[in-house]
Short mmCIF file of N, CA and C in Angstrom, two decimals:
data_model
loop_
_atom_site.label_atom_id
_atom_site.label_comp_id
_atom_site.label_asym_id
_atom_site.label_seq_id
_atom_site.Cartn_x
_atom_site.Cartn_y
_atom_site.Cartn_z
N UNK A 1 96.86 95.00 85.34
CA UNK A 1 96.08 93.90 85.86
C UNK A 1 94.81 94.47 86.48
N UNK A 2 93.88 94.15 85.83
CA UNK A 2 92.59 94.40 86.45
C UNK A 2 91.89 93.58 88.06
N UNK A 3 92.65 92.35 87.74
CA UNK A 3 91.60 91.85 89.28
C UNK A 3 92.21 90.24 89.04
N UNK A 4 92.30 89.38 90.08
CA UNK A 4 92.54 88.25 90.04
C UNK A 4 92.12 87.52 88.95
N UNK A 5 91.13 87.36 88.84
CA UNK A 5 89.61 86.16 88.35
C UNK A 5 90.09 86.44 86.89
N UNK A 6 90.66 87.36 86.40
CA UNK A 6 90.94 87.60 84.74
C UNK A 6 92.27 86.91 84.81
N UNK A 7 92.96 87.10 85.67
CA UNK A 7 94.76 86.11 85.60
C UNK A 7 94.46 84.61 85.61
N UNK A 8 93.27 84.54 86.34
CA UNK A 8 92.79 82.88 86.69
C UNK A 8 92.15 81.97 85.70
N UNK A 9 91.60 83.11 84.65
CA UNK A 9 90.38 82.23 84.35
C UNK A 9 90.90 81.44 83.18
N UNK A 10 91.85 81.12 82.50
CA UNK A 10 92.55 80.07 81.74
C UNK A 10 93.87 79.28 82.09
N UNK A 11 94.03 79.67 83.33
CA UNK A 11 95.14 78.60 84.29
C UNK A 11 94.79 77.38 84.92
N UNK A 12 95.80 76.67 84.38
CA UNK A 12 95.37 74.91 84.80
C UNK A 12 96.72 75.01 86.11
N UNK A 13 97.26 75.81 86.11
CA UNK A 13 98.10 75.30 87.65
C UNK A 13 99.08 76.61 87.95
N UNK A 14 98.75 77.21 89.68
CA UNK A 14 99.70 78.40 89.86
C UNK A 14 100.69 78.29 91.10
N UNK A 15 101.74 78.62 90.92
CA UNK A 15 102.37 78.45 91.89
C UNK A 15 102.81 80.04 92.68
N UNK A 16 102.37 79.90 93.99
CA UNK A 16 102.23 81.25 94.39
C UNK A 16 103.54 81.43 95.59
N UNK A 17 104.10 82.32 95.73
CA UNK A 17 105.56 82.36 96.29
C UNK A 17 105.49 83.59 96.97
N UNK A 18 106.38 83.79 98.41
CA UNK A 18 106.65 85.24 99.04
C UNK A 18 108.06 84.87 99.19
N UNK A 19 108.55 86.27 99.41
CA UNK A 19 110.20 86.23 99.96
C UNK A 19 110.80 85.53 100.99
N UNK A 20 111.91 85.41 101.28
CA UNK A 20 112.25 84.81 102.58
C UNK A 20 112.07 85.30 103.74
N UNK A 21 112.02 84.00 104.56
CA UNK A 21 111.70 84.62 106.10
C UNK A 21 110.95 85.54 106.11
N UNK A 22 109.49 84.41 105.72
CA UNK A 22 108.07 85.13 105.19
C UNK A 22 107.64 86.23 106.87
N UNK A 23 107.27 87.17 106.86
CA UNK A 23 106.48 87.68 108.20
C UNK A 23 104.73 87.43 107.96
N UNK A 24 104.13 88.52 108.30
CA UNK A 24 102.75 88.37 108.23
C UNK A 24 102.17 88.85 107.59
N UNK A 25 102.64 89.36 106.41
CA UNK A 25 102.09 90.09 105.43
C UNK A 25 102.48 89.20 104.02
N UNK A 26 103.60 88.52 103.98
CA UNK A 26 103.72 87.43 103.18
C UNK A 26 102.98 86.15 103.22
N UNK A 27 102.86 86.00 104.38
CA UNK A 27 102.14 84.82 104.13
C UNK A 27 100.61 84.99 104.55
N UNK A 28 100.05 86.02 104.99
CA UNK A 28 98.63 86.54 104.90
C UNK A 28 98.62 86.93 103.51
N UNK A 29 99.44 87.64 102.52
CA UNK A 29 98.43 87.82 101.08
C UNK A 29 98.83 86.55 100.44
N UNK A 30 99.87 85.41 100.37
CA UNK A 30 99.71 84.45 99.77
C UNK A 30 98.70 83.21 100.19
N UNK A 31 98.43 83.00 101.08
CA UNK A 31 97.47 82.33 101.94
C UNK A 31 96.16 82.67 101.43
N UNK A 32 95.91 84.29 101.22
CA UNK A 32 94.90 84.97 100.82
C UNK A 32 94.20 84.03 99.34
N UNK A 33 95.79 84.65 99.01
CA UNK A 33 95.24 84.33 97.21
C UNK A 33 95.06 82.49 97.16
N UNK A 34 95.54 81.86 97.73
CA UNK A 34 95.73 80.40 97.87
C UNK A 34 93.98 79.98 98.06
N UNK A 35 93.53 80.83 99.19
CA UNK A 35 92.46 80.13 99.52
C UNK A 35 91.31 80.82 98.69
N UNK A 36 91.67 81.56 98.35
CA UNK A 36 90.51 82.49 96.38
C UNK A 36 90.44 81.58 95.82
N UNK A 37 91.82 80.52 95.30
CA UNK A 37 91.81 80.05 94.06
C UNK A 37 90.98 78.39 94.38
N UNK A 38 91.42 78.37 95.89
CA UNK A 38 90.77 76.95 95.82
C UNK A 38 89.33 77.21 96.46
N UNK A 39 88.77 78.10 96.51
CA UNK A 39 87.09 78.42 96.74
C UNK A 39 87.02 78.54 95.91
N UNK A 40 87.31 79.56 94.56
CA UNK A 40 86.61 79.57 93.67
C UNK A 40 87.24 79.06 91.98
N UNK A 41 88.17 78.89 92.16
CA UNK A 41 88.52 78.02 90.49
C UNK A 41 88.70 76.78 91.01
N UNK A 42 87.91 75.64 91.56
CA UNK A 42 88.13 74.64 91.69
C UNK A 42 89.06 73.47 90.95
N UNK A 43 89.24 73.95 89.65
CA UNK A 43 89.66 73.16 88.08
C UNK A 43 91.10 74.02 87.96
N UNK A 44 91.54 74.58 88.97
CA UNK A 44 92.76 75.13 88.85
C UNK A 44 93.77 74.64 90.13
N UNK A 45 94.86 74.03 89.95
CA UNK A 45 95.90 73.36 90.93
C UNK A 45 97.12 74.41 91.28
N UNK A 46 96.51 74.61 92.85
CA UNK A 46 97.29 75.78 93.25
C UNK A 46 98.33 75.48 94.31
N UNK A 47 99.46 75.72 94.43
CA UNK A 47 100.73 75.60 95.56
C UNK A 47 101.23 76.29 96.01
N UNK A 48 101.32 76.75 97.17
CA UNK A 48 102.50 77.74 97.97
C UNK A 48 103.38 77.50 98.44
N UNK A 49 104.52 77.82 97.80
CA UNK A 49 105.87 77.50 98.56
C UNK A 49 106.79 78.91 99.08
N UNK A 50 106.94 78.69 100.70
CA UNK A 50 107.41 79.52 101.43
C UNK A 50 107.67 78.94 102.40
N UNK A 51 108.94 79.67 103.07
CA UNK A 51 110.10 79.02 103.86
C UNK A 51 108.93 78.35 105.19
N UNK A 52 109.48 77.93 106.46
CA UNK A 52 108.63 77.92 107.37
C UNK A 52 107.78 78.83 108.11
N UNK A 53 107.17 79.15 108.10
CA UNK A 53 106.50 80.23 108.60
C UNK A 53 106.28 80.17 110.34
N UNK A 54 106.40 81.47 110.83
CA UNK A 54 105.98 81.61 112.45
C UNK A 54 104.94 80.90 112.86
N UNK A 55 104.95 80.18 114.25
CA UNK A 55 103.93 79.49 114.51
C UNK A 55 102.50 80.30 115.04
N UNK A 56 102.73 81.94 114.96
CA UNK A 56 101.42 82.38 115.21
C UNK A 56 101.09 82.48 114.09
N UNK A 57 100.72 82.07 112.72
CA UNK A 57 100.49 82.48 111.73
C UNK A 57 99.81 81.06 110.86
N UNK A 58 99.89 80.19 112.18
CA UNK A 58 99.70 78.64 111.80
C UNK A 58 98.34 78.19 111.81
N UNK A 59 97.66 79.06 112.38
CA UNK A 59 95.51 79.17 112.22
C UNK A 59 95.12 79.54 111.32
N UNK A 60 96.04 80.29 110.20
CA UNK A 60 95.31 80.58 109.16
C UNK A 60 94.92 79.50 108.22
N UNK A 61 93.34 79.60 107.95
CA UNK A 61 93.03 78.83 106.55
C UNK A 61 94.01 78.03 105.49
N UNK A 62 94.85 76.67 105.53
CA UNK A 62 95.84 75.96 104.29
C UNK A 62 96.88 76.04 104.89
N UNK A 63 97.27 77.00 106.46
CA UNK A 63 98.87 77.09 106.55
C UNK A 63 99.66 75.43 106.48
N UNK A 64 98.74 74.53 106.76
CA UNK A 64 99.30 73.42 106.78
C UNK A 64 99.31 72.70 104.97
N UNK A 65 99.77 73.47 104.66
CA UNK A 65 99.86 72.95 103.01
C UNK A 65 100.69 73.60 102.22
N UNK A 66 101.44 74.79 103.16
CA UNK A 66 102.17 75.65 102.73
C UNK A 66 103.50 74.32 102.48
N UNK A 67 104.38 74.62 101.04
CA UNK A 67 104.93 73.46 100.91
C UNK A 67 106.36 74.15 101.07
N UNK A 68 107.39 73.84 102.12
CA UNK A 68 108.74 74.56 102.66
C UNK A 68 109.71 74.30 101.54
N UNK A 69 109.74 73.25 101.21
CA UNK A 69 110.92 72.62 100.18
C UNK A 69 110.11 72.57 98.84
N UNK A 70 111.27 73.30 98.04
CA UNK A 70 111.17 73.31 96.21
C UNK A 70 111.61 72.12 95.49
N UNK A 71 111.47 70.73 95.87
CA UNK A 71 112.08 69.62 95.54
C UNK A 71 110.93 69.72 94.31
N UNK A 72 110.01 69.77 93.28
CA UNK A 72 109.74 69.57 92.62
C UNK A 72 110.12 70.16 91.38
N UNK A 73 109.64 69.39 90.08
CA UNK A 73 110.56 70.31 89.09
C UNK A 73 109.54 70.43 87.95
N UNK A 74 108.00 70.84 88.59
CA UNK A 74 107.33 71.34 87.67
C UNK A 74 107.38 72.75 87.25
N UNK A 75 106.44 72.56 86.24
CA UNK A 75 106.98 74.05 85.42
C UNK A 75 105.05 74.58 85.29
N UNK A 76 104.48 75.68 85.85
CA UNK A 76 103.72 75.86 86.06
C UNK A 76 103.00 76.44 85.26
N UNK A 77 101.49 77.05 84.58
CA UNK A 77 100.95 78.17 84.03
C UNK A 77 101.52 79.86 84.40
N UNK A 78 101.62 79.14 85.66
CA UNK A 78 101.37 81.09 86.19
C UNK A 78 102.11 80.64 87.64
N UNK A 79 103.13 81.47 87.86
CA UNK A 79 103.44 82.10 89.62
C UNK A 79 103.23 83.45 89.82
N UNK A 80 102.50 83.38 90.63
CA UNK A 80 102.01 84.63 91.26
C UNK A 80 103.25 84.93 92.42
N UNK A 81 104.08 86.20 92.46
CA UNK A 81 105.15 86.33 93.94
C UNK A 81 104.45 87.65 94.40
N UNK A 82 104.18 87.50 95.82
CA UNK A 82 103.48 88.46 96.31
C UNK A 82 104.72 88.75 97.63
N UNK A 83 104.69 90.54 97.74
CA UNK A 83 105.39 90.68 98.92
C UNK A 83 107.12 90.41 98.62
N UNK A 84 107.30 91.16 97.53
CA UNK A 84 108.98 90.50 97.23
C UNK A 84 109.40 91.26 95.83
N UNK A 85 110.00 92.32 96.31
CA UNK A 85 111.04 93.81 95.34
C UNK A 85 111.28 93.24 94.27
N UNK A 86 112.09 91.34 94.84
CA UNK A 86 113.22 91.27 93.40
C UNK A 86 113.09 89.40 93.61
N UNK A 87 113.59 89.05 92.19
CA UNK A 87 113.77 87.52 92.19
C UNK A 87 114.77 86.90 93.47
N UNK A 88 116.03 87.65 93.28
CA UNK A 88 116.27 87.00 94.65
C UNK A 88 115.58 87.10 95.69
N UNK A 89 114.70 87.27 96.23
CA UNK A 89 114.36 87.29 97.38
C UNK A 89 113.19 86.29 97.64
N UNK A 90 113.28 85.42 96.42
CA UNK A 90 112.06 84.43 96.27
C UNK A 90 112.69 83.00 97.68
N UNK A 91 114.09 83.12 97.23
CA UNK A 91 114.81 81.61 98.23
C UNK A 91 114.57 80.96 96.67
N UNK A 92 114.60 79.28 97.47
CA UNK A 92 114.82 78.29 96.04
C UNK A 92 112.98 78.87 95.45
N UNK A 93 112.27 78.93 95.89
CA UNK A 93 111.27 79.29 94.52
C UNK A 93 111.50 80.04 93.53
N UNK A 94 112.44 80.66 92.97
CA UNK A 94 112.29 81.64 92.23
C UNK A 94 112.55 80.68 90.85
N UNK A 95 112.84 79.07 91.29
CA UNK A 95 113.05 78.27 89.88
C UNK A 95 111.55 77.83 89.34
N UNK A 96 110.28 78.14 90.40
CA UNK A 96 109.32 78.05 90.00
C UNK A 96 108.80 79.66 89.02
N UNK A 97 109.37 80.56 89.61
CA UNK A 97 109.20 82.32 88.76
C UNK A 97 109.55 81.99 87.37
N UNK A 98 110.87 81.42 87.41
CA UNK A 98 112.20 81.19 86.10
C UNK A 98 111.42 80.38 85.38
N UNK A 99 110.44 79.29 85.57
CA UNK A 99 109.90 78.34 84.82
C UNK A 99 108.56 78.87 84.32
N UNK A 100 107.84 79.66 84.82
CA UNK A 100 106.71 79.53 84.40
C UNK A 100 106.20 80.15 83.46
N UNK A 101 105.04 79.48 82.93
CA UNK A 101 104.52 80.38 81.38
C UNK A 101 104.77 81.44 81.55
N UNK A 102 103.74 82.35 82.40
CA UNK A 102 103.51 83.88 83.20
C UNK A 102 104.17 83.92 84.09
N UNK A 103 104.61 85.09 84.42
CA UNK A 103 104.80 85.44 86.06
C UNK A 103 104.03 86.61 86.00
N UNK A 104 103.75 86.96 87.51
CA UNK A 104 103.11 88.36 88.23
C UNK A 104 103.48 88.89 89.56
N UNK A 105 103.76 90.10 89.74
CA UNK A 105 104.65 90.22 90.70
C UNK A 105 103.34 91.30 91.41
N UNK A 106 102.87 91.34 93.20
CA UNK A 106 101.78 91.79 93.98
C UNK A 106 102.89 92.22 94.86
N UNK A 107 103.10 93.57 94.80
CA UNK A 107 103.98 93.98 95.95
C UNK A 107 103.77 95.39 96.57
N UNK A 108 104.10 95.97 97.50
CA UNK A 108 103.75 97.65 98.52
C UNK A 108 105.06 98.17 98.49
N UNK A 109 106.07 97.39 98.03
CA UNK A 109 107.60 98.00 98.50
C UNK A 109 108.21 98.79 97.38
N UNK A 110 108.76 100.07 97.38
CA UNK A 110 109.23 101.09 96.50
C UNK A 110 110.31 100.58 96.18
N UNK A 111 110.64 99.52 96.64
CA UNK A 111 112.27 99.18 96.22
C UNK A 111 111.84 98.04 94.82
N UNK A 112 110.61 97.51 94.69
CA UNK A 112 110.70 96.96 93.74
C UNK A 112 111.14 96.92 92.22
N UNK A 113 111.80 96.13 92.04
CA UNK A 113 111.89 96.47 90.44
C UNK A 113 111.45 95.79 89.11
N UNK A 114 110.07 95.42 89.41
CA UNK A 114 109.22 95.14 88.09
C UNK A 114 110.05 93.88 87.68
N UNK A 115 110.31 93.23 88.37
CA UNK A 115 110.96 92.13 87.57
C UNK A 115 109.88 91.02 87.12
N UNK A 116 108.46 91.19 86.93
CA UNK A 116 107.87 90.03 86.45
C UNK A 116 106.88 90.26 85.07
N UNK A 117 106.48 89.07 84.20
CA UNK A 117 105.99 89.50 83.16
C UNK A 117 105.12 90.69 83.47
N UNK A 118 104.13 90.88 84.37
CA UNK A 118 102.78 91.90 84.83
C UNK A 118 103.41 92.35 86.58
N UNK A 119 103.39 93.47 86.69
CA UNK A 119 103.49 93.96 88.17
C UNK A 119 102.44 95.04 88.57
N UNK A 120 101.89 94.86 89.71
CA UNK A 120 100.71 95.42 90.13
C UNK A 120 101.61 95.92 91.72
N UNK A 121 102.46 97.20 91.37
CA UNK A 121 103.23 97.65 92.42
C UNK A 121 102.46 98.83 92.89
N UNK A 122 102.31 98.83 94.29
CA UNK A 122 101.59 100.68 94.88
C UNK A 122 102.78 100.81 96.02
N UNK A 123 103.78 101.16 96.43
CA UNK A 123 104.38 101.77 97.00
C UNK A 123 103.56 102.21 98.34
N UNK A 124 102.52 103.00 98.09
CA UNK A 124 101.56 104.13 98.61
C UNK A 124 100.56 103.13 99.88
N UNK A 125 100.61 101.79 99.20
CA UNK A 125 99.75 101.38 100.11
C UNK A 125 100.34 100.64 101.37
N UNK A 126 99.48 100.19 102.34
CA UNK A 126 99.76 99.32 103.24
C UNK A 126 100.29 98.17 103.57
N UNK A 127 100.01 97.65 102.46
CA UNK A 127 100.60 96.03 102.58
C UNK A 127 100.33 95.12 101.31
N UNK A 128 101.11 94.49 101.20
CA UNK A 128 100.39 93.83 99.82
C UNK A 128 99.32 93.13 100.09
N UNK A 129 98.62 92.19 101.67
CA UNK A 129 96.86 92.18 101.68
C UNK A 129 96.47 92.83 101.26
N UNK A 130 96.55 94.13 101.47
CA UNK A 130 95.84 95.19 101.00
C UNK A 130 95.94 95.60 99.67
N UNK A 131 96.68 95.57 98.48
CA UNK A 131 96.05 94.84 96.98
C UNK A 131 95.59 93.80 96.59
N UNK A 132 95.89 92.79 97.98
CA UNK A 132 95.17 91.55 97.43
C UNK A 132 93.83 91.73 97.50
N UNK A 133 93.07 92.53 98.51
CA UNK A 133 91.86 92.69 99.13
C UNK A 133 90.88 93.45 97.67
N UNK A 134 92.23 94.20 97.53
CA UNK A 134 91.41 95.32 95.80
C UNK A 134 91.41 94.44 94.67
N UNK A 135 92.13 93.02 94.68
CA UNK A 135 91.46 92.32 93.19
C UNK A 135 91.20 91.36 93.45
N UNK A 136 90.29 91.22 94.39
CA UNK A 136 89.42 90.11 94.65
C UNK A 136 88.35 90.85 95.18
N UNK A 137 87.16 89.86 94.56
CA UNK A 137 85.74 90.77 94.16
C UNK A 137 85.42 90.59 95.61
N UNK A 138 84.72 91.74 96.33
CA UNK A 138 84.60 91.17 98.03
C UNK A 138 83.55 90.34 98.13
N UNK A 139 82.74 90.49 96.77
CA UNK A 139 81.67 89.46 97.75
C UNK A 139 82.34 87.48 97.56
N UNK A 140 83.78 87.69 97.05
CA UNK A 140 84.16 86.30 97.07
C UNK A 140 85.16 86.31 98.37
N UNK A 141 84.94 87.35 98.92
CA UNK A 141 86.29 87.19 100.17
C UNK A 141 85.37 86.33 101.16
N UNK A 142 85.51 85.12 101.49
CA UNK A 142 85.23 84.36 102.76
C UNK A 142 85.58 84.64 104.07
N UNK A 143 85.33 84.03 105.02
CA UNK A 143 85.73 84.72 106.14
C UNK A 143 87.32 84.17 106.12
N UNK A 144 87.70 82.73 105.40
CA UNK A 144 89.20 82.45 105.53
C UNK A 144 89.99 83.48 104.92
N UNK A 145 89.80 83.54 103.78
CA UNK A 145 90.61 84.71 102.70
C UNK A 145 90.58 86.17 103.49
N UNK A 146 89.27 86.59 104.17
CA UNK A 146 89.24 87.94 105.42
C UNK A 146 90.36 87.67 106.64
N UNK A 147 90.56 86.37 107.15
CA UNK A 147 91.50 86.28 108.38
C UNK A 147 92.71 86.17 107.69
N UNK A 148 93.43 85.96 105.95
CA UNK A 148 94.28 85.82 105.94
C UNK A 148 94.98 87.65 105.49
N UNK A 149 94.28 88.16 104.90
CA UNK A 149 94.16 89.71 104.73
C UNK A 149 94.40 90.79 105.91
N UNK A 150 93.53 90.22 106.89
CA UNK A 150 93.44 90.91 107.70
C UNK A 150 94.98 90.80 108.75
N UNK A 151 95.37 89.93 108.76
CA UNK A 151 97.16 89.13 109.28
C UNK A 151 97.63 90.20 108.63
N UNK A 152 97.41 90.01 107.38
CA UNK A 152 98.74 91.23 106.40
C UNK A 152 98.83 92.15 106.75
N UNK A 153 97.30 92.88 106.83
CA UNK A 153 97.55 94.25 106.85
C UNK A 153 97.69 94.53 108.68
N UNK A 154 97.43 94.42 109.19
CA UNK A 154 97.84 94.53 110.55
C UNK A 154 99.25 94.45 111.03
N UNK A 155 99.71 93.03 110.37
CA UNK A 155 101.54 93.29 110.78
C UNK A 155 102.28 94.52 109.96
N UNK A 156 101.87 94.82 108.83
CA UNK A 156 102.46 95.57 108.19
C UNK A 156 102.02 96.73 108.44
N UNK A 157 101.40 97.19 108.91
CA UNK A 157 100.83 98.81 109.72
C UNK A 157 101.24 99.06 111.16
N UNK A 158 101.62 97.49 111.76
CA UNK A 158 101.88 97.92 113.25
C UNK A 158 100.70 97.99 114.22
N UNK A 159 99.63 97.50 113.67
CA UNK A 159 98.29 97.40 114.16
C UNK A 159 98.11 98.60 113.75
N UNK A 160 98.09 99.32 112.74
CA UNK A 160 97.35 100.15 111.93
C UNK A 160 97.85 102.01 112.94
N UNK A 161 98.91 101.74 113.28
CA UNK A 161 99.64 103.09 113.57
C UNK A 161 100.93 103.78 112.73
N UNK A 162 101.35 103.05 111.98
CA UNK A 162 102.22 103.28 110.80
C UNK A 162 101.72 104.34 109.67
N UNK A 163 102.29 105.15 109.39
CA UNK A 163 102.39 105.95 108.68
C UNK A 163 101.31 105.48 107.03
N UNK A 164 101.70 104.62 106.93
CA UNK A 164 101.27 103.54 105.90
C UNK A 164 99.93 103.42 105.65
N UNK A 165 99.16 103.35 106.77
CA UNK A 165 97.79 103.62 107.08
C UNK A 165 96.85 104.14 106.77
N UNK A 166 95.81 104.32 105.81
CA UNK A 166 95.14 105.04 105.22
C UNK A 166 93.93 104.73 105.81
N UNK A 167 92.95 105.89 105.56
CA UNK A 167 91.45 105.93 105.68
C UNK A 167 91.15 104.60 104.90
N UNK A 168 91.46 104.59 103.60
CA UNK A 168 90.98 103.31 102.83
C UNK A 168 91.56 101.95 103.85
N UNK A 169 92.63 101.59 104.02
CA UNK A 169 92.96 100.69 105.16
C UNK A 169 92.09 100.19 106.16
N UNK A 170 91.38 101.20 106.99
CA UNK A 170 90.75 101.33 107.71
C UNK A 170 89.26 100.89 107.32
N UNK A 171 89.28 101.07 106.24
CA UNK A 171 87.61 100.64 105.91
C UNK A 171 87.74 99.49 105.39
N UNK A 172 88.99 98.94 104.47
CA UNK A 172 89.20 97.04 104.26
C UNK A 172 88.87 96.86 105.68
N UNK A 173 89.92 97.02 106.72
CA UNK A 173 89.78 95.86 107.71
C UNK A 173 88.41 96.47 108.29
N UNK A 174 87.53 96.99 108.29
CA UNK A 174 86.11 97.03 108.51
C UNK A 174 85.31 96.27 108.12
N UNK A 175 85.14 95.72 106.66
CA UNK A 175 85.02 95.29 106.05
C UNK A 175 85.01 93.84 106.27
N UNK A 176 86.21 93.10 106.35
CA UNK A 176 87.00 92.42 106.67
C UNK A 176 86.50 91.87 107.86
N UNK A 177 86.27 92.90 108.84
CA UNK A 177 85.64 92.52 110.74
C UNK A 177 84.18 91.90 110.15
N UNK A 178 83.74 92.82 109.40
CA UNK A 178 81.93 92.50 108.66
C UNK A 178 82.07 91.14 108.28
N UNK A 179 83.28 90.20 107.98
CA UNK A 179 83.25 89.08 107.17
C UNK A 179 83.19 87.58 108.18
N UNK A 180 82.87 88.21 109.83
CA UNK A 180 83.08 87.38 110.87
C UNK A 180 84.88 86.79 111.68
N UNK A 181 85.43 87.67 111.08
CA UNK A 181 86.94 87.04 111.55
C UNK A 181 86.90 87.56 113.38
N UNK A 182 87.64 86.72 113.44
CA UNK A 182 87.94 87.31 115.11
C UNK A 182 89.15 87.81 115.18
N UNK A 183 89.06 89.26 115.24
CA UNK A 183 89.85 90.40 114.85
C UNK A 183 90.55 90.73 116.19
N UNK A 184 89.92 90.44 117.48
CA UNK A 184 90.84 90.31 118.43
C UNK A 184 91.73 89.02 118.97
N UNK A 185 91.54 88.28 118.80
CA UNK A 185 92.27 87.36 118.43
C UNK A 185 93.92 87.71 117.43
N UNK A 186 93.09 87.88 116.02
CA UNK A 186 94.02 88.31 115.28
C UNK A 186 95.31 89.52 116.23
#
């Protein structure tokens, strides 16, 4: 997989999914990609379904659209699962994974096991924000899509003292600060 915008650019509808008992790195890179698709493929119908999420995590850009219950029984172009080894760990979304044209699996965890049509796995890195941040072109990262990135990679580094941590890390969320987020806050 080269970069988002090539997975996007002939999808009429994606359904984007993290594991259970999402933390802040699940629902910062799905949030991420959520708010890419509706800035910039306008003509594309995008959904996130993930369990309830923590209420500090409730300022981010769409959290109020995040949809908790899988009561629907569409069958999608494309689910994107970001942040999640294996199908079980989707909860009831994984009947949206099971259904869809494509699947693509965005994950940091070594335990993964490639279970989707395309997997864009680094072990090596920080967080899965932090591949979301590498296939999305930066000059389309907004400051929403920057505050939802920047959530990821921060919980998943420990505020960036984790082993996990790279020089490159360090220059996204630079980056990222450059995009106006309020990083202390965050």
């Amino acid at each position: 997989m080269k970069d988002l915008a090539s997975e996007l650019a002939q999808v009429k509808t994606v359904a984007i999914a993290g594991h259970i008992r999402p933390d802040g790195d699940c629902v910062g890179s799905c949030l991420a990609t959520y708010n890419y698709i509706t800035a910039w493929f306008p003509q594309t119908e995008a959904d996130v379904y993930l369990e309830p999420i923590p209420n500090i995590f409730k300022f981010l850009s769409h959290a109020d659209r995040i949809h908790h219950t899988c009561e629907s029984d569409r069958t999608y172009d494309l689910c994107i699962v970001q942040d999640c080894g294996d199908a079980a760990r989707l909860g009831a979304a994984v009947k949206y994974f099971n259904t869809a044209k494509k699947t693509i699996c965005i994950d940091h965890h070594v335990s993964n096991d490639s279970f989707a049509d395309e997997n864009y796995v680094f072990p090596e890195k920080s967080s899965t924000s932090e591949l979301i941040f590498e296939l999305i072109e930066e000059e389309k990262i907004t400051k929403e899509i920057a505050e939802c990135i920047y959530v990821g990679i921060v919980h998943d580094t420990g505020v960036f003292q984790y082993s996990s941590t790279s020089a490159r890390t360090m220059n996204i969320a630079g980056i990222l600060m450059e995009k106006g987020i309020s990083y202390t806050k965050i």
